[in-house]
PDB file of C-alpha atoms in Angstrom:
ATOM      1  CA  ILE A   1       0.000   0.000   0.000  1.00 38.00           C
ATOM      2  CA  ILE A   2       1.352   3.398  -0.942  1.00 41.00           C
ATOM      3  CA  CYS A   3      -0.041   6.453   0.776  1.00 42.00           C
ATOM      4  CA  PRO A   4       0.824   9.668  -1.103  1.00 45.00           C
ATOM      5  CA  PHE A   5       0.107  11.682   2.046  1.00 52.00           C
ATOM      6  CA  ALA A   6      -0.452  11.094   5.730  1.00 57.00           C
ATOM      7  CA  GLN A   7      -4.031  10.725   6.863  1.00 72.00           C
ATOM      8  CA  ASP A   8      -5.934   9.950  10.048  1.00 75.00           C
ATOM      9  CA  TYR A   9      -8.926   7.608  10.128  1.00 76.00           C
ATOM     10  CA  TYR A  10     -11.303   7.183  13.039  1.00 78.00           C
ATOM     11  CA  ALA A  11     -13.369   4.081  13.676  1.00 79.00           C
ATOM     12  CA  ARG A  12     -15.820   2.973  16.288  1.00 77.00           C
ATOM     13  CA  LEU A  13     -15.178  -0.502  17.601  1.00 71.00           C
ATOM     14  CA  PHE A  14     -18.238  -2.290  18.909  1.00 64.00           C
ATOM     15  CA  ASN A  15     -18.128  -2.098  22.717  1.00 64.00           C
ATOM     16  CA  GLU A  16     -14.469  -1.051  22.558  1.00 68.00           C
ATOM     17  CA  GLY A  17     -14.558   2.684  21.999  1.00 78.00           C
ATOM     18  CA  LEU A  18     -12.990   4.992  19.460  1.00 81.00           C
ATOM     19  CA  VAL A  19      -9.779   4.220  17.598  1.00 80.00           C
ATOM     20  CA  LYS A  20      -7.535   6.511  15.552  1.00 79.00           C
ATOM     21  CA  LEU A  21      -5.533   4.981  12.711  1.00 76.00           C
ATOM     22  CA  GLN A  22      -2.669   7.141  11.422  1.00 74.00           C
ATOM     23  CA  LEU A  23      -1.379   6.282   7.955  1.00 71.00           C
ATOM     24  CA  GLY A  24       2.124   7.537   7.223  1.00 66.00           C
ATOM     25  CA  GLU A  25       3.362   9.168   4.036  1.00 64.00           C
ATOM     26  CA  GLY A  26       4.796   7.031   1.274  1.00 58.00           C
ATOM     27  CA  GLY A  27       4.237   3.595   2.749  1.00 55.00           C
ATOM     28  CA  CYS A  28       2.026   1.331   4.719  1.00 55.00           C
ATOM     29  CA  SER A  29       3.421   2.164   8.121  1.00 59.00           C
ATOM     30  CA  CYS A  30       0.651   3.062  10.473  1.00 68.00           C
ATOM     31  CA  ASN A  31      -0.070   3.640  14.120  1.00 71.00           C
ATOM     32  CA  THR A  32      -3.239   2.842  15.986  1.00 74.00           C
ATOM     33  CA  GLU A  33      -4.334   4.592  19.109  1.00 77.00           C
ATOM     34  CA  ILE A  34      -7.350   3.913  21.273  1.00 80.00           C
ATOM     35  CA  ILE A  35      -8.780   7.355  21.938  1.00 83.00           C
ATOM     36  CA  ASN A  36     -11.326   6.274  24.531  1.00 80.00           C
ATOM     37  CA  ASP A  37     -12.536   2.795  25.417  1.00 79.00           C
ATOM     38  CA  ASP A  38     -14.922   3.865  28.189  1.00 77.00           C
ATOM     39  CA  ILE A  39     -17.640   5.081  25.826  1.00 76.00           C
ATOM     40  CA  ASP A  40     -19.672   2.875  23.504  1.00 71.00           C
ATOM     41  CA  TYR A  41     -19.848   5.106  20.425  1.00 71.00           C
ATOM     42  CA  GLU A  42     -22.880   4.199  18.311  1.00 75.00           C
ATOM     43  CA  GLN A  43     -22.693   5.950  14.928  1.00 80.00           C
ATOM     44  CA  ILE A  44     -20.035   8.441  13.942  1.00 84.00           C
ATOM     45  CA  THR A  45     -19.647  10.841  11.035  1.00 86.00           C
ATOM     46  CA  PHE A  46     -17.544  13.892  10.303  1.00 87.00           C
ATOM     47  CA  ARG A  47     -19.094  17.264   9.594  1.00 85.00           C
ATOM     48  CA  PRO A  48     -17.465  19.444   6.912  1.00 84.00           C
ATOM     49  CA  ASN A  49     -15.905  21.572   9.681  1.00 81.00           C
ATOM     50  CA  SER A  50     -13.947  18.419  10.698  1.00 82.00           C
ATOM     51  CA  SER A  51     -15.791  17.845  13.967  1.00 87.00           C
ATOM     52  CA  LEU A  52     -16.744  14.255  14.690  1.00 88.00           C
ATOM     53  CA  ILE A  53     -20.405  13.593  15.530  1.00 86.00           C
ATOM     54  CA  ASN A  54     -21.840  10.597  17.396  1.00 85.00           C
ATOM     55  CA  ILE A  55     -25.388   9.355  17.928  1.00 81.00           C
ATOM     56  CA  GLU A  56     -25.715   7.809  21.358  1.00 76.00           C
ATOM     57  CA  TRP A  57     -28.894   5.815  21.830  1.00 70.00           C
ATOM     58  CA  SER A  58     -30.193   4.310  24.991  1.00 65.00           C
ATOM     59  CA  PHE A  59     -32.845   1.852  26.085  1.00 64.00           C
ATOM     60  CA  ASN A  60     -33.650   3.765  29.272  1.00 66.00           C
ATOM     61  CA  ASN A  61     -32.602   7.375  28.661  1.00 69.00           C
ATOM     62  CA  PRO A  62     -33.204   9.865  25.872  1.00 69.00           C
ATOM     63  CA  SER A  63     -30.956   9.352  22.857  1.00 77.00           C
ATOM     64  CA  TYR A  64     -28.751  12.239  21.794  1.00 81.00           C
ATOM     65  CA  VAL A  65     -26.300  13.609  19.243  1.00 87.00           C
ATOM     66  CA  SER A  66     -22.907  14.650  20.566  1.00 88.00           C
ATOM     67  CA  GLU A  67     -19.663  16.128  19.319  1.00 91.00           C
ATOM     68  CA  VAL A  68     -16.598  13.980  20.000  1.00 90.00           C
ATOM     69  CA  ASP A  69     -13.356  15.482  21.292  1.00 90.00           C
ATOM     70  CA  LEU A  70     -10.730  13.926  18.990  1.00 87.00           C
ATOM     71  CA  VAL A  71      -8.044  14.013  21.690  1.00 88.00           C
ATOM     72  CA  THR A  72      -9.936  12.562  24.664  1.00 89.00           C
ATOM     73  CA  GLY A  73     -12.978  10.969  23.026  1.00 87.00           C
ATOM     74  CA  ASP A  74     -15.236  12.815  25.466  1.00 89.00           C
ATOM     75  CA  LEU A  75     -18.754  13.653  24.294  1.00 89.00           C
ATOM     76  CA  THR A  76     -20.491  17.038  24.366  1.00 92.00           C
ATOM     77  CA  GLU A  77     -24.243  16.761  23.843  1.00 90.00           C
ATOM     78  CA  ILE A  78     -25.516  19.058  21.075  1.00 89.00           C
ATOM     79  CA  TYR A  79     -28.998  17.621  20.464  1.00 86.00           C
ATOM     80  CA  GLN A  80     -31.376  15.415  22.447  1.00 84.00           C
ATOM     81  CA  PHE A  81     -34.089  13.388  20.728  1.00 79.00           C
ATOM     82  CA  ASP A  82     -37.630  13.826  21.979  1.00 75.00           C
ATOM     83  CA  PRO A  83     -38.494  10.371  23.383  1.00 70.00           C
ATOM     84  CA  GLY A  84     -42.085  10.884  22.198  1.00 67.00           C
ATOM     85  CA  VAL A  85     -40.901  11.157  18.598  1.00 64.00           C
ATOM     86  CA  ILE A  86     -38.051   8.702  18.396  1.00 60.00           C
ATOM     87  CA  ASP A  87     -36.906   5.569  20.128  1.00 54.00           C
ATOM     88  CA  TYR A  88     -33.374   4.234  20.360  1.00 52.00           C
ATOM     89  CA  TYR A  89     -33.151   2.679  16.896  1.00 64.00           C
ATOM     90  CA  VAL A  90     -31.826   5.734  15.029  1.00 70.00           C
ATOM     91  CA  ASN A  91     -28.584   4.458  13.639  1.00 74.00           C
ATOM     92  CA  TYR A  92     -27.183   5.280  10.213  1.00 83.00           C
ATOM     93  CA  LEU A  93     -25.809   8.814  10.072  1.00 85.00           C
ATOM     94  CA  VAL A  94     -24.324  11.316   7.605  1.00 91.00           C
ATOM     95  CA  SER A  95     -23.588  15.042   7.734  1.00 91.00           C
ATOM     96  CA  THR A  96     -24.144  17.211   4.652  1.00 91.00           C
ATOM     97  CA  ASP A  97     -23.132  20.497   6.262  1.00 91.00           C
ATOM     98  CA  ASP A  98     -22.181  21.758   9.704  1.00 89.00           C
ATOM     99  CA  VAL A  99     -25.775  21.890  11.012  1.00 91.00           C
ATOM    100  CA  THR A 100     -27.644  19.192   9.056  1.00 93.00           C
ATOM    101  CA  LEU A 101     -27.489  15.454   9.657  1.00 91.00           C
ATOM    102  CA  TYR A 102     -29.504  12.696   8.010  1.00 92.00           C
ATOM    103  CA  SER A 103     -30.304   9.378   9.615  1.00 88.00           C
ATOM    104  CA  MET A 104     -32.215   6.154   9.030  1.00 87.00           C
ATOM    105  CA  PHE A 105     -33.403   3.433  11.393  1.00 76.00           C
ATOM    106  CA  TRP A 106     -31.534   0.224  12.022  1.00 66.00           C
ATOM    107  CA  PHE A 107     -31.857  -2.300   9.172  1.00 56.00           C
ATOM    108  CA  ILE A 108     -33.546  -4.947  11.351  1.00 57.00           C
ATOM    109  CA  TYR A 109     -36.658  -2.810  11.150  1.00 56.00           C
ATOM    110  CA  GLY A 110     -36.507  -2.642   7.337  1.00 59.00           C
ATOM    111  CA  SER A 111     -36.912   1.085   7.419  1.00 81.00           C
ATOM    112  CA  ASP A 112     -36.679   3.152   4.263  1.00 88.00           C
ATOM    113  CA  SER A 113     -37.531   6.386   6.105  1.00 89.00           C
ATOM    114  CA  ILE A 114     -34.952   9.149   6.082  1.00 92.00           C
ATOM    115  CA  TRP A 115     -34.880  11.755   8.826  1.00 89.00           C
ATOM    116  CA  ARG A 116     -33.259  15.207   8.978  1.00 92.00           C
ATOM    117  CA  ILE A 117     -31.661  16.418  12.203  1.00 89.00           C
ATOM    118  CA  ASP A 118     -31.252  20.210  12.174  1.00 92.00           C
ATOM    119  CA  LEU A 119     -28.816  21.182  14.911  1.00 90.00           C
ATOM    120  CA  ASP A 120     -29.626  24.920  14.605  1.00 91.00           C
ATOM    121  CA  ASP A 121     -33.401  24.520  14.883  1.00 92.00           C
ATOM    122  CA  GLN A 122     -33.070  21.486  17.201  1.00 88.00           C
ATOM    123  CA  THR A 123     -35.576  19.551  15.075  1.00 88.00           C
ATOM    124  CA  PHE A 124     -35.862  15.927  13.970  1.00 86.00           C
ATOM    125  CA  THR A 125     -38.069  15.631  10.889  1.00 88.00           C
ATOM    126  CA  LEU A 126     -39.173  12.731   8.718  1.00 89.00           C
ATOM    127  CA  ILE A 127     -38.507  13.943   5.173  1.00 93.00           C
ATOM    128  CA  GLY A 128     -39.835  10.842   3.416  1.00 93.00           C
ATOM    129  CA  ARG A 129     -39.407   7.237   2.408  1.00 92.00           C
ATOM    130  CA  THR A 130     -36.944   6.142  -0.258  1.00 93.00           C
ATOM    131  CA  GLY A 131     -38.557   2.828  -1.183  1.00 90.00           C
ATOM    132  CA  PHE A 132     -35.343   0.941  -0.314  1.00 90.00           C
ATOM    133  CA  PRO A 133     -34.692  -0.415   3.221  1.00 88.00           C
ATOM    134  CA  ALA A 134     -31.399   0.660   4.762  1.00 87.00           C
ATOM    135  CA  ARG A 135     -28.910  -2.149   5.242  1.00 84.00           C
ATOM    136  CA  GLY A 136     -25.798  -0.088   5.886  1.00 80.00           C
ATOM    137  CA  ASP A 137     -24.528   3.312   6.871  1.00 83.00           C
ATOM    138  CA  LEU A 138     -25.202   6.522   4.972  1.00 89.00           C
ATOM    139  CA  THR A 139     -22.288   8.195   3.202  1.00 89.00           C
ATOM    140  CA  LEU A 140     -21.668  11.467   1.398  1.00 90.00           C
ATOM    141  CA  PHE A 141     -19.829  11.415  -1.932  1.00 90.00           C
ATOM    142  CA  ASN A 142     -19.563  14.395  -4.292  1.00 91.00           C
ATOM    143  CA  GLY A 143     -22.460  16.098  -2.527  1.00 90.00           C
ATOM    144  CA  GLN A 144     -24.805  13.105  -2.837  1.00 94.00           C
ATOM    145  CA  VAL A 145     -25.996  10.784  -0.049  1.00 95.00           C
ATOM    146  CA  TYR A 146     -25.817   7.014  -0.626  1.00 94.00           C
ATOM    147  CA  TYR A 147     -26.470   3.857   1.386  1.00 91.00           C
ATOM    148  CA  HIS A 148     -26.502   0.084   1.003  1.00 88.00           C
ATOM    149  CA  THR A 149     -29.819  -1.722   0.631  1.00 88.00           C
ATOM    150  CA  TYR A 150     -31.102  -5.257   0.650  1.00 82.00           C
ATOM    151  CA  SER A 151     -34.751  -6.070   0.202  1.00 73.00           C
ATOM    152  CA  ALA A 152     -36.805  -9.210   0.697  1.00 65.00           C
ATOM    153  CA  SER A 153     -37.192  -9.355  -3.082  1.00 74.00           C
ATOM    154  CA  GLY A 154     -33.453 -10.023  -3.317  1.00 80.00           C
ATOM    155  CA  ILE A 155     -32.214  -6.613  -4.466  1.00 81.00           C
ATOM    156  CA  TRP A 156     -28.733  -5.785  -3.164  1.00 87.00           C
ATOM    157  CA  GLY A 157     -27.347  -2.406  -4.127  1.00 91.00           C
ATOM    158  CA  ILE A 158     -26.367   1.177  -3.483  1.00 92.00           C
ATOM    159  CA  VAL A 159     -29.151   3.750  -3.278  1.00 93.00           C
ATOM    160  CA  GLN A 160     -28.634   7.379  -4.299  1.00 96.00           C
ATOM    161  CA  VAL A 161     -30.877   9.442  -2.022  1.00 96.00           C
ATOM    162  CA  ASP A 162     -32.879  12.380  -3.353  1.00 97.00           C
ATOM    163  CA  LEU A 163     -33.002  14.536  -0.206  1.00 96.00           C
ATOM    164  CA  ALA A 164     -35.452  16.982  -1.792  1.00 96.00           C
ATOM    165  CA  ASP A 165     -37.852  14.174  -2.750  1.00 97.00           C
ATOM    166  CA  PRO A 166     -36.953  10.845  -1.045  1.00 96.00           C
ATOM    167  CA  PRO A 167     -39.468   8.724  -3.051  1.00 96.00           C
ATOM    168  CA  ASN A 168     -37.471   9.810  -6.114  1.00 97.00           C
ATOM    169  CA  SER A 169     -34.342   8.050  -4.742  1.00 96.00           C
ATOM    170  CA  THR A 170     -32.862   5.484  -7.123  1.00 94.00           C
ATOM    171  CA  LEU A 171     -30.955   2.224  -7.075  1.00 93.00           C
ATOM    172  CA  PHE A 172     -27.616   3.605  -8.238  1.00 92.00           C
ATOM    173  CA  THR A 173     -25.983   0.212  -8.800  1.00 90.00           C
ATOM    174  CA  ASN A 174     -26.487  -3.424  -7.881  1.00 86.00           C
ATOM    175  CA  THR A 175     -23.981  -5.106  -5.561  1.00 85.00           C
ATOM    176  CA  PRO A 176     -23.189  -8.772  -4.940  1.00 80.00           C
ATOM    177  CA  GLN A 177     -24.504 -10.346  -1.796  1.00 72.00           C
TER     178      GLN A 177
END
């Protein structure tokens, strides 16, 4: 592996905290560092301003969105879900700008609903259904939101989300199982 420039990657390890992987320039040398193993990070995404965001859900307490300190891994709550509107299954997460996040429910529930979290207005709004159940995390590429789907009818693929009109979302490409 050749890395033309150094880069840091962050990953959440199930029940093991947050890890930073540092890739060195010009080779495959890398360092790993556990940032914090006391917190069970649920879903993480970077905002364009380079701050790391986490959704923390709970069975017994309100779920919330927090900003992650990249040095200590400590969480600062920036949004709390209204327990009357949402339960703890909010999972897949992507940031399109510094105040707007999009999320979908955990794939076990077969949800094709996409939700907008506005950190300025402190709102959580269902913007529509895509027609494709979420099977994997949301991602942002060239200004477009995508996610992996699998349906009972046997369709595996990548969905390109139309955030302005979610029912207009399309199966961008098929993928192998």
